[in-house]
Coordinates of C-alpha atoms in Angstrom, one line a residue:
X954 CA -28.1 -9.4 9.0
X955 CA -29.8 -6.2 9.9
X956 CA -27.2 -3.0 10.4
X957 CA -24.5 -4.7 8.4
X958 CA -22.5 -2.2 6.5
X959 CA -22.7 -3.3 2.8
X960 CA -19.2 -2.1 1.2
X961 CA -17.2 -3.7 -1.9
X962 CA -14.6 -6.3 -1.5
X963 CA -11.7 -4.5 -3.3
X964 CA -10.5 -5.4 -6.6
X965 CA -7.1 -7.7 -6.7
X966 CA -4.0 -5.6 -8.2
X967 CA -2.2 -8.1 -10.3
X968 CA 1.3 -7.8 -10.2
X969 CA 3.6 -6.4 -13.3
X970 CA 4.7 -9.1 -15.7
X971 CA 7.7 -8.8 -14.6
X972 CA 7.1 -9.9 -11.2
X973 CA 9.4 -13.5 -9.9
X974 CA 7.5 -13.3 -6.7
X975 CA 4.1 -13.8 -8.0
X976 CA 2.7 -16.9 -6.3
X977 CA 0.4 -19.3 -7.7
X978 CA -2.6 -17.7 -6.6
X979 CA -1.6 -14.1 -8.1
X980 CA -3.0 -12.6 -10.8
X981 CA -0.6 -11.3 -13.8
X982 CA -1.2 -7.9 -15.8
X983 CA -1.5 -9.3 -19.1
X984 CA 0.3 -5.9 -20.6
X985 CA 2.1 -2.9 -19.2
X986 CA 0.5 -0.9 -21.7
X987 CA -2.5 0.8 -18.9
X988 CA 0.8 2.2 -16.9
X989 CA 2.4 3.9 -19.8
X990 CA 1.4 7.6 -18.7
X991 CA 3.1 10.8 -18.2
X992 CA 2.4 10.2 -14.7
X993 CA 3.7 7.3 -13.1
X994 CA 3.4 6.5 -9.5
X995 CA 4.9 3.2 -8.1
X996 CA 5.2 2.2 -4.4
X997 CA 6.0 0.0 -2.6
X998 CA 4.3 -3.2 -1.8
X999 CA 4.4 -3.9 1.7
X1000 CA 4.1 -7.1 3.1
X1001 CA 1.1 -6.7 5.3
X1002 CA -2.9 -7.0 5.9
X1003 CA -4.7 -5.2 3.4
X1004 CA -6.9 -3.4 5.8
X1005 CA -10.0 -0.6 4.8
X1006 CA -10.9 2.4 6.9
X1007 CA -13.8 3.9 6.3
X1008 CA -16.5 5.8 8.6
X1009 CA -17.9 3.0 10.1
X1010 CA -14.4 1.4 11.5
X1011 CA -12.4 -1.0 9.5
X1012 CA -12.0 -4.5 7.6
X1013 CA -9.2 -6.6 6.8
X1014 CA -9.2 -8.3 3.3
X1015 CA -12.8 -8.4 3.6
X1016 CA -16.1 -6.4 5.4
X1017 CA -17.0 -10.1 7.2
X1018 CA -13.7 -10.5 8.0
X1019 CA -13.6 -12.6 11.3
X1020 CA -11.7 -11.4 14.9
X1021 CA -8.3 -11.1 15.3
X1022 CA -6.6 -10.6 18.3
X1023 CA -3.5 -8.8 15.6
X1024 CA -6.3 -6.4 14.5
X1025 CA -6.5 -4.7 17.7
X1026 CA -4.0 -2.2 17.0
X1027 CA -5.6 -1.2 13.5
X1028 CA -9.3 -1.1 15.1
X1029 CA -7.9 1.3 17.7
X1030 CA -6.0 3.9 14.8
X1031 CA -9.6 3.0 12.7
X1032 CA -11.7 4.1 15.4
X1033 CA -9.7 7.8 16.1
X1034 CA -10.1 8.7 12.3
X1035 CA -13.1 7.2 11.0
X1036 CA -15.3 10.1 12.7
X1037 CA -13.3 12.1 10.1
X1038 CA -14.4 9.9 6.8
X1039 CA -17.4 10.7 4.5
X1040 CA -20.1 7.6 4.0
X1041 CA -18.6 7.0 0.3
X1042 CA -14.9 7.1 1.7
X1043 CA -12.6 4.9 2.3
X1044 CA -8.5 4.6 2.8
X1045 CA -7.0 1.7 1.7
X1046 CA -3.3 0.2 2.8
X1047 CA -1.3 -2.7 4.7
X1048 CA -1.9 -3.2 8.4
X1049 CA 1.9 -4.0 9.1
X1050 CA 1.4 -4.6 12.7
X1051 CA 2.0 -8.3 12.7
X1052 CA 5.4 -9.8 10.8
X1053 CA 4.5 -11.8 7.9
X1054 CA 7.3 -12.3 5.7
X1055 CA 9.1 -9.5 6.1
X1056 CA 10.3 -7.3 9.2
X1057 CA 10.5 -4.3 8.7
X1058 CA 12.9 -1.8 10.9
X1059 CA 12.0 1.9 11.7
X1060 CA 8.0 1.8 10.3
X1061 CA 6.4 5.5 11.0
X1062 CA 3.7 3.9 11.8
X1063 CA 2.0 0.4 11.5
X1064 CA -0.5 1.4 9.0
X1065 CA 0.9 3.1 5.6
X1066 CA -2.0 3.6 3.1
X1067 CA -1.9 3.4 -0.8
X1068 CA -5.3 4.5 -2.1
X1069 CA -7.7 6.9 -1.4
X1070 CA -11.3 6.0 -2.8
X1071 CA -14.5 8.1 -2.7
X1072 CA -17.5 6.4 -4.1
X1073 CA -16.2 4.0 -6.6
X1074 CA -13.2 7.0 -7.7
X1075 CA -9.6 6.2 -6.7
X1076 CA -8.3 9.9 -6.5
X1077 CA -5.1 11.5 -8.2
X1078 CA -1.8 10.2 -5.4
X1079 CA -2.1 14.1 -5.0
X1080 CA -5.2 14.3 -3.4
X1081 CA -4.3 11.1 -2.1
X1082 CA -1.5 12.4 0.0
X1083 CA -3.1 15.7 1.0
X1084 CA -6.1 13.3 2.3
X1085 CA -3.5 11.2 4.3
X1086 CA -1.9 14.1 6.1
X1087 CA -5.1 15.7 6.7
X1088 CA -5.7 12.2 8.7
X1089 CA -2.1 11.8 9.7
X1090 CA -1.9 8.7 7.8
X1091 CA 1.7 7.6 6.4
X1092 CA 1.7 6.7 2.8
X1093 CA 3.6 3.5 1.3
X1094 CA 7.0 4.6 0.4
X1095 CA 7.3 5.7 -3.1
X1096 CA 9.9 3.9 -5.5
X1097 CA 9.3 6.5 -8.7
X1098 CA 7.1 9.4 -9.9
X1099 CA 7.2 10.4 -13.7
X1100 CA 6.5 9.2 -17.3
X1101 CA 6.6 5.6 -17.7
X1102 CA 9.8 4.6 -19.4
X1103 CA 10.9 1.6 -21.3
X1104 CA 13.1 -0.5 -18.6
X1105 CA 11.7 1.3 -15.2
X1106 CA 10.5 -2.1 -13.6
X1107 CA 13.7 -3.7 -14.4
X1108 CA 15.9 -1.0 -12.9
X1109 CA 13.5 -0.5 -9.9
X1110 CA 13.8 -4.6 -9.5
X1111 CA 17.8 -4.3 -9.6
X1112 CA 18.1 -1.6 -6.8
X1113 CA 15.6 -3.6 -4.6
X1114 CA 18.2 -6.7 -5.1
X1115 CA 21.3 -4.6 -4.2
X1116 CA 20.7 -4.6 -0.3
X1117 CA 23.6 -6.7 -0.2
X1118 CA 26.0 -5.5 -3.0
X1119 CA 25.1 -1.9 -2.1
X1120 CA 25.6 -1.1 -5.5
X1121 CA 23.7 2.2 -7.6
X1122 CA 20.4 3.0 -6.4
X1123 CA 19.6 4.7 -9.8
X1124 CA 17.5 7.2 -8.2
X1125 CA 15.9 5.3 -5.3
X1126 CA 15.3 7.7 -2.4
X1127 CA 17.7 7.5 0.9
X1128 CA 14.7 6.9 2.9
X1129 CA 13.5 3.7 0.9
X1130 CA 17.4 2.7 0.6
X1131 CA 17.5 2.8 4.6
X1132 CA 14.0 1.0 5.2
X1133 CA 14.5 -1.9 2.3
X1134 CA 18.3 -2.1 3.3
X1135 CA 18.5 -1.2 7.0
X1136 CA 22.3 -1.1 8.4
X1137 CA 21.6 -2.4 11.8

């Protein structure tokens, strides 16, 4: 088809080991051993559309995605910051704007990126961030920044099962307490 932008399908992240709500279909990191760094980001994965900008618009899952009337919203936000995006750039998060498994109560906004990719490059969550609130774009909340430790996951899995016992957060932001475990 003539004019078609010609962009990569983005890579599948598997889920950590550790993960009990991995479905059949999900791919498994065979190790932790690429996350043990001195630099540690983990967010939150949201349960959305994985959605693309870049500067010709955007794409859901895929650049031949097909229409949906749920997209509207996305297209529109797409369409005021694309102008802003180099050829070779592109943003990458969860279109929450339709309910899939979860609701979620008190979202900033209905897009919340995770990655920020120039050519084939995912930058530093540093430039990543200074990117996103150059475009106004809310990032995934972030569970834990630092070195990797023996025991993180499992500690970051208990707080995100406390909702109800309202036990320790061990370090869990207020802000990620109120939107995993909202009072109202």
């Amino acid at each position: 088809m003539t004019g078609m932008l010609s962009l990569p399908h983005e890579k599948i992240r598997p889920h950590i080991p550790l993960a009990t709500l991995a479905g059949s279909n999900d791919k498994i990191m065979p190790s932790l051993d690429g996350l043990k760094v001195d630099d540690l980001v983990v967010t939150e994965k949201m349960d959305g559309e994985n959605t693309t900008i870049h500067a010709g618009g955007c794409h859901a899952r895929s650049p031949d995605g097909r229409y949906h009337s749920s997209r509207d919203w996305i297209k529109a936000f797409a369409a005021g910051i694309s102008p802003h995006f180099a050829d070779d750039e592109r943003i990458i998060g969860e279109n929450l704007y339709t309910r899939h498994s979860i609701t979620y109560h008190s979202l900033p906004l209905y897009f919340l990126g995770f990655a920020w990719i120039v050519g084939d490059e995912i930058q530093s969550w540093d430039m990543t961030l200074a990117r996103f609130k150059e475009l106004n774009i809310q990032h995934v909340p972030t569970m834990y920044r630092g070195p990797y430790k023996q025991g993180l996951f499992d500690d970051l899995a208990k707080a995100l099962n406390t909702c109800n016992k309202r036990a320790s957060w061990s370090g869990v932001p207020p802000p990620l307490q109120r939107a995993l475990c909202p009072t109202s």
